[in-house]
Short mmCIF file of C-alpha atoms and ligand atoms in Angstrom, two decimals:
data_model
loop_
_atom_site.label_atom_id
_atom_site.label_comp_id
_atom_site.label_asym_id
_atom_site.label_seq_id
_atom_site.Cartn_x
_atom_site.Cartn_y
_atom_site.Cartn_z
CA MET A 1 23.15 -68.15 32.84
CA ILE A 2 20.80 -70.87 33.52
CA MET A 3 16.99 -70.16 33.31
CA GLY A 4 13.61 -72.55 33.74
CA LEU A 5 11.10 -72.39 31.26
CA THR A 6 7.50 -73.95 31.35
CA GLY A 7 4.04 -73.48 30.53
CA GLY A 8 0.79 -75.66 30.14
CA ILE A 9 0.84 -78.68 27.96
CA ALA A 10 0.79 -77.18 24.05
CA SER A 11 1.33 -73.59 25.42
CA GLY A 12 4.34 -73.56 22.99
CA LYS A 13 7.31 -74.64 25.20
CA SER A 14 8.99 -76.02 22.61
CA THR A 15 8.36 -73.40 20.02
CA VAL A 16 9.99 -70.95 22.36
CA SER A 17 12.60 -73.13 23.16
CA ALA A 18 13.76 -73.59 19.84
CA ILE A 19 13.59 -69.73 19.16
CA PHE A 20 15.80 -69.28 21.79
CA VAL A 21 18.18 -72.16 20.26
CA ASP A 22 18.24 -70.15 17.07
CA LYS A 23 19.69 -67.00 18.60
CA GLY A 24 22.38 -69.15 20.49
CA ALA A 25 20.97 -70.59 23.63
CA ARG A 26 21.72 -74.53 24.47
CA LEU A 27 18.49 -76.40 25.78
CA VAL A 28 17.42 -79.05 28.02
CA ASP A 29 14.49 -80.79 27.49
CA ALA A 30 12.87 -82.93 30.26
CA ASP A 31 10.51 -84.38 27.79
CA VAL A 32 13.19 -85.43 25.54
CA ILE A 33 15.09 -86.68 29.09
CA ALA A 34 11.99 -88.58 30.09
CA ARG A 35 11.68 -90.73 26.75
CA GLU A 36 15.51 -91.42 27.85
CA VAL A 37 14.63 -93.02 30.78
CA MET A 38 11.97 -95.43 29.46
CA LEU A 39 14.18 -97.06 26.82
CA PRO A 40 14.10 -100.58 26.09
CA GLU A 41 16.04 -102.38 29.01
CA SER A 42 16.08 -99.70 31.34
CA PRO A 43 15.20 -100.09 34.79
CA VAL A 44 12.38 -97.48 34.76
CA LEU A 45 10.67 -99.10 32.19
CA ALA A 46 10.48 -102.15 33.75
CA ALA A 47 9.46 -100.70 37.12
CA ALA A 48 6.32 -99.05 34.91
CA VAL A 49 6.01 -102.78 33.37
CA GLN A 50 5.58 -104.11 36.84
CA GLU A 51 3.34 -101.61 37.53
CA PHE A 52 0.99 -101.59 34.84
CA GLY A 53 1.55 -104.56 32.81
CA GLU A 54 3.22 -105.96 29.53
CA GLU A 55 0.05 -103.99 27.72
CA ILE A 56 2.15 -100.55 28.16
CA LEU A 57 4.75 -102.23 25.70
CA GLN A 58 4.82 -102.36 21.71
CA PRO A 59 5.69 -105.78 20.56
CA ASP A 60 8.78 -104.50 20.13
CA GLY A 61 9.33 -104.00 23.45
CA THR A 62 9.20 -100.19 23.09
CA LEU A 63 6.84 -97.80 25.46
CA ASN A 64 3.51 -97.43 23.98
CA ARG A 65 3.15 -94.05 24.81
CA ALA A 66 -0.80 -93.75 23.91
CA ARG A 67 -1.34 -96.72 25.85
CA LEU A 68 0.00 -95.43 29.21
CA GLY A 69 -1.08 -92.10 28.27
CA ALA A 70 -4.68 -93.37 27.86
CA ILE A 71 -4.33 -94.97 31.54
CA VAL A 72 -2.34 -92.32 33.59
CA PHE A 73 -4.15 -88.83 32.04
CA HIS A 74 -7.52 -90.53 33.33
CA ASP A 75 -6.78 -91.61 36.24
CA PRO A 76 -4.69 -89.26 39.20
CA ASP A 77 -3.25 -92.29 41.20
CA ALA A 78 -1.92 -94.02 38.53
CA ARG A 79 -0.06 -90.83 37.07
CA GLN A 80 0.95 -90.32 40.51
CA LYS A 81 2.65 -93.68 40.42
CA LEU A 82 4.22 -93.33 37.34
CA ASN A 83 5.74 -90.01 38.33
CA GLU A 84 7.06 -91.80 41.51
CA LEU A 85 8.98 -94.36 38.88
CA THR A 86 10.11 -91.77 36.65
CA HIS A 87 10.55 -88.25 38.12
CA PRO A 88 13.56 -89.16 40.30
CA ALA A 89 15.89 -90.35 37.52
CA ILE A 90 14.66 -87.48 35.26
CA ARG A 91 15.32 -85.20 37.94
CA ARG A 92 18.85 -86.27 37.97
CA GLU A 93 19.58 -86.47 34.57
CA ILE A 94 18.20 -82.79 34.13
CA LYS A 95 20.60 -81.34 36.82
CA ASN A 96 23.63 -83.56 35.46
CA ARG A 97 22.92 -81.91 32.12
CA MET A 98 22.23 -77.98 32.69
CA TYR A 99 25.02 -77.78 35.17
CA ALA A 100 27.42 -79.35 32.57
CA LEU A 101 26.51 -77.42 29.94
CA GLU A 102 26.86 -74.23 32.14
CA GLN A 103 30.15 -75.18 32.80
CA GLU A 104 30.96 -75.74 29.39
CA VAL A 105 30.50 -71.93 28.50
CA PRO A 106 29.51 -70.20 31.25
CA GLN A 107 28.60 -67.12 29.47
CA GLN A 108 25.50 -69.16 27.29
CA LEU A 109 22.05 -69.04 28.12
CA VAL A 110 21.25 -72.12 29.11
CA ILE A 111 17.19 -73.00 28.61
CA VAL A 112 15.54 -75.71 30.84
CA ASP A 113 12.32 -76.66 29.63
CA ILE A 114 10.07 -78.67 31.95
CA PRO A 115 6.75 -79.06 31.51
CA LEU A 116 6.12 -80.06 35.30
CA LEU A 117 8.76 -77.67 36.66
CA TYR A 118 6.28 -75.74 39.39
CA GLU A 119 3.91 -79.13 39.99
CA SER A 120 7.42 -81.08 40.85
CA ARG A 121 8.80 -78.08 42.93
CA LEU A 122 11.65 -77.58 40.79
CA ASP A 123 11.04 -73.95 40.68
CA ASN A 124 13.72 -74.07 43.81
CA LEU A 125 16.46 -74.67 41.12
CA PHE A 126 16.31 -71.62 39.03
CA GLN A 127 16.57 -67.71 39.91
CA GLU A 128 14.26 -66.88 37.07
CA ILE A 129 11.64 -68.66 35.34
CA ILE A 130 10.12 -68.31 31.81
CA VAL A 131 6.52 -69.19 31.63
CA VAL A 132 5.18 -69.69 28.07
CA TYR A 133 1.37 -68.57 28.04
CA VAL A 134 -1.60 -68.77 26.09
CA PRO A 135 -5.32 -68.89 27.43
CA ARG A 136 -6.88 -71.96 28.42
CA GLU A 137 -9.24 -72.09 25.26
CA LEU A 138 -6.62 -71.87 22.86
CA GLN A 139 -4.51 -74.65 24.89
CA LEU A 140 -7.17 -76.85 24.47
CA ASP A 141 -7.58 -76.17 20.81
CA ARG A 142 -3.73 -76.45 20.18
CA LEU A 143 -3.76 -79.50 21.79
CA MET A 144 -6.85 -81.41 20.40
CA GLU A 145 -5.24 -80.50 17.17
CA ARG A 146 -1.99 -81.42 17.61
CA ASN A 147 -2.74 -84.13 19.40
CA THR A 148 -6.14 -85.25 17.43
CA LEU A 149 -8.12 -85.61 20.58
CA THR A 150 -11.49 -84.77 21.68
CA MET A 151 -12.40 -81.98 23.73
CA GLU A 152 -12.52 -84.44 27.16
CA GLN A 153 -9.25 -86.09 26.29
CA ALA A 154 -7.85 -82.84 26.24
CA GLU A 155 -9.23 -81.62 29.74
CA GLY A 156 -8.29 -84.50 30.97
CA ARG A 157 -4.40 -83.59 30.40
CA LEU A 158 -4.95 -80.25 31.09
CA SER A 159 -6.47 -81.11 34.55
CA ALA A 160 -3.21 -83.12 35.40
CA GLN A 161 -1.52 -80.02 35.53
CA MET A 162 -1.48 -76.77 37.56
CA ASP A 163 -3.25 -74.05 35.75
CA ILE A 164 -1.68 -71.95 33.66
CA GLU A 165 -3.11 -68.72 34.90
CA GLN A 166 -1.39 -69.72 38.19
CA LYS A 167 1.70 -70.71 36.68
CA ARG A 168 1.71 -66.79 34.94
CA SER A 169 1.53 -65.12 37.94
CA LYS A 170 4.37 -67.23 39.29
CA ALA A 171 6.74 -66.20 36.45
CA THR A 172 9.88 -63.98 36.17
CA TYR A 173 9.17 -63.38 32.64
CA VAL A 174 5.70 -64.55 30.41
CA ILE A 175 5.91 -64.69 26.79
CA ASP A 176 2.47 -64.78 25.56
CA ASN A 177 2.42 -67.22 22.63
CA SER A 178 -1.21 -66.22 21.74
CA GLY A 179 -0.44 -64.48 18.58
CA ASN A 180 1.43 -65.60 15.25
CA LEU A 181 5.33 -67.04 15.69
CA ASP A 182 6.51 -63.62 14.58
CA ASN A 183 5.04 -61.88 17.51
CA THR A 184 6.37 -65.10 19.79
CA ARG A 185 9.98 -64.17 18.24
CA GLN A 186 9.54 -60.52 18.89
CA GLN A 187 9.20 -61.11 22.43
CA VAL A 188 12.43 -63.67 22.65
CA ALA A 189 14.15 -61.27 21.13
CA ALA A 190 13.20 -58.37 23.57
CA LEU A 191 13.89 -61.11 26.04
CA TRP A 192 17.23 -61.71 24.75
CA ASP A 193 18.35 -57.52 24.81
CA ARG A 194 16.71 -57.30 28.07
CA LEU A 195 19.07 -59.85 29.42
CA GLY A 196 22.05 -58.33 27.65
CA LEU A 197 22.73 -61.32 25.79
CA SER A 198 23.07 -59.71 22.08
C1 COD B 1 2.33 -90.62 29.90
C2 COD B 1 3.47 -90.63 28.43
C3 COD B 1 4.33 -91.98 28.45
C4 COD B 1 2.78 -90.04 27.19
O1 COD B 1 3.28 -89.54 26.14
P1 COD B 1 3.21 -88.97 25.14
O2 COD B 1 4.09 -89.22 24.01
O3 COD B 1 1.67 -89.19 24.61
O4 COD B 1 3.39 -87.16 25.42
P2 COD B 1 4.41 -86.78 25.87
O5 COD B 1 5.69 -87.38 26.43
O6 COD B 1 5.23 -85.95 24.80
O7 COD B 1 4.22 -85.08 26.86
C5 COD B 1 3.31 -84.36 26.41
C6 COD B 1 2.87 -83.44 27.56
O8 COD B 1 2.46 -83.88 28.25
C7 COD B 1 2.22 -83.74 29.83
N1 COD B 1 2.46 -84.48 30.62
C8 COD B 1 3.14 -85.36 30.13
N2 COD B 1 3.64 -86.63 31.76
C9 COD B 1 2.90 -85.74 32.27
C10 COD B 1 2.41 -85.78 33.94
N3 COD B 1 3.21 -87.28 34.37
N4 COD B 1 1.71 -85.52 34.28
C11 COD B 1 0.65 -84.08 33.94
N5 COD B 1 1.55 -83.84 32.42
C12 COD B 1 2.18 -84.43 32.19
C13 COD B 1 3.70 -82.45 29.27
O9 COD B 1 3.10 -81.05 29.46
C14 COD B 1 4.24 -83.06 27.97
O10 COD B 1 4.96 -81.85 27.75
C15 COD B 1 4.71 -89.49 28.86
O11 COD B 1 4.30 -88.14 28.56
C16 COD B 1 5.31 -89.99 30.68
O12 COD B 1 6.01 -90.72 30.02
N6 COD B 1 5.03 -88.89 31.12
C17 COD B 1 5.98 -89.47 32.69
C18 COD B 1 6.94 -88.47 32.47
C19 COD B 1 6.81 -87.13 32.84
O13 COD B 1 6.22 -86.83 33.97
N7 COD B 1 7.06 -86.12 32.00
C20 COD B 1 6.91 -85.20 31.92
C21 COD B 1 7.96 -84.05 31.69
S1 COD B 1 9.31 -84.45 32.72
N1 ATP B 2 2.63 -68.84 17.90
C1 ATP B 2 1.68 -70.20 17.39
N2 ATP B 2 0.67 -69.91 16.53
C2 ATP B 2 0.15 -71.27 16.12
N3 ATP B 2 0.03 -72.39 16.68
C3 ATP B 2 1.39 -72.14 17.39
C4 ATP B 2 1.64 -71.56 17.67
N4 ATP B 2 3.14 -71.94 18.61
C5 ATP B 2 2.89 -73.47 18.92
N5 ATP B 2 1.99 -73.66 18.30
C6 ATP B 2 1.70 -74.91 17.74
O1 ATP B 2 1.06 -75.14 18.81
C7 ATP B 2 1.05 -76.88 19.29
C8 ATP B 2 1.79 -76.92 20.51
O2 ATP B 2 2.93 -75.97 20.32
P1 ATP B 2 4.42 -76.78 21.19
O3 ATP B 2 4.47 -78.34 20.77
O4 ATP B 2 5.55 -75.86 21.28
O5 ATP B 2 4.05 -76.79 22.81
P2 ATP B 2 4.93 -77.22 24.34
O6 ATP B 2 4.38 -76.84 25.08
O7 ATP B 2 5.80 -77.90 23.79
O8 ATP B 2 4.02 -78.90 24.24
P3 ATP B 2 4.20 -79.99 25.23
O9 ATP B 2 3.77 -79.62 26.69
O10 ATP B 2 2.83 -80.84 24.75
O11 ATP B 2 5.22 -80.38 25.23
C9 ATP B 2 1.82 -77.28 17.90
O12 ATP B 2 1.20 -77.82 17.17
C10 ATP B 2 2.59 -76.04 17.70
O13 ATP B 2 2.95 -76.21 16.19
#
């Protein structure tokens, strides 16, 4: 069984994915894959340097994520360019890993955590999609705190994504992560039971 999992930036996707993994699910994490396709020596990083310049590299040749983030989260054209360079490789790797995991243990749940699942039109890969939801104000608060961003920087990142209310309305299942972690764990446990996984 494969399920897509998404939400807004800092809505709690990694937190909820980790709870699923604790319960015995397998995980494919698009953010991890996105980092792997931009490792030194990768063709994707070389193409990004050609587009955005050497300034996006650290002295040791690894990607300066803060520098590239500062460029693309403020400039929709730059972001689109980065998406064009990175997304085909990310998409390919997501599909490879999720189908490989499904074959390994067919009865085990595979959670595929993709922040831009709807924006990149990957929803058609999944029959069922979980959206991790928090109201926009809480999303901004948690993002500012986790990444030490100003309100303006945090809003810039939110505006790079589909509104979280719209994602919620498209979901098969919603996990509301606006309460404490225990409350979120209970919702995951209830969904686990509902899916007949206990
Ligand atoms: C711009 C980069 C270097 C910033 O790195 P940074 O370490 O600051 O953030 P990180 O990668 O941990 O992403 C944090 C969150 O930002 C959001 N985000 C990332 N990239 C994008 C994007 N292109 N558009 C909208 N939101 C994005 C996602 O919600 C993600 O979970 C990095 O996010 C990146 O390479 N993005 C392009 C690849 C991509 O689209 N990744 C998103 C998941 S597939
Ligand atoms: N129920 C909760 N109560 C309080 N804080 C929480 C809760 N869930 C998550 N957080 C905190 O909110 C922040 C965002 O959570 P998390 O990193 O899981 O979100 P994410 O959706 O995976 O983020 P991203 O889109 O950047 O990958 C983190 O600092 C996390 O510790």
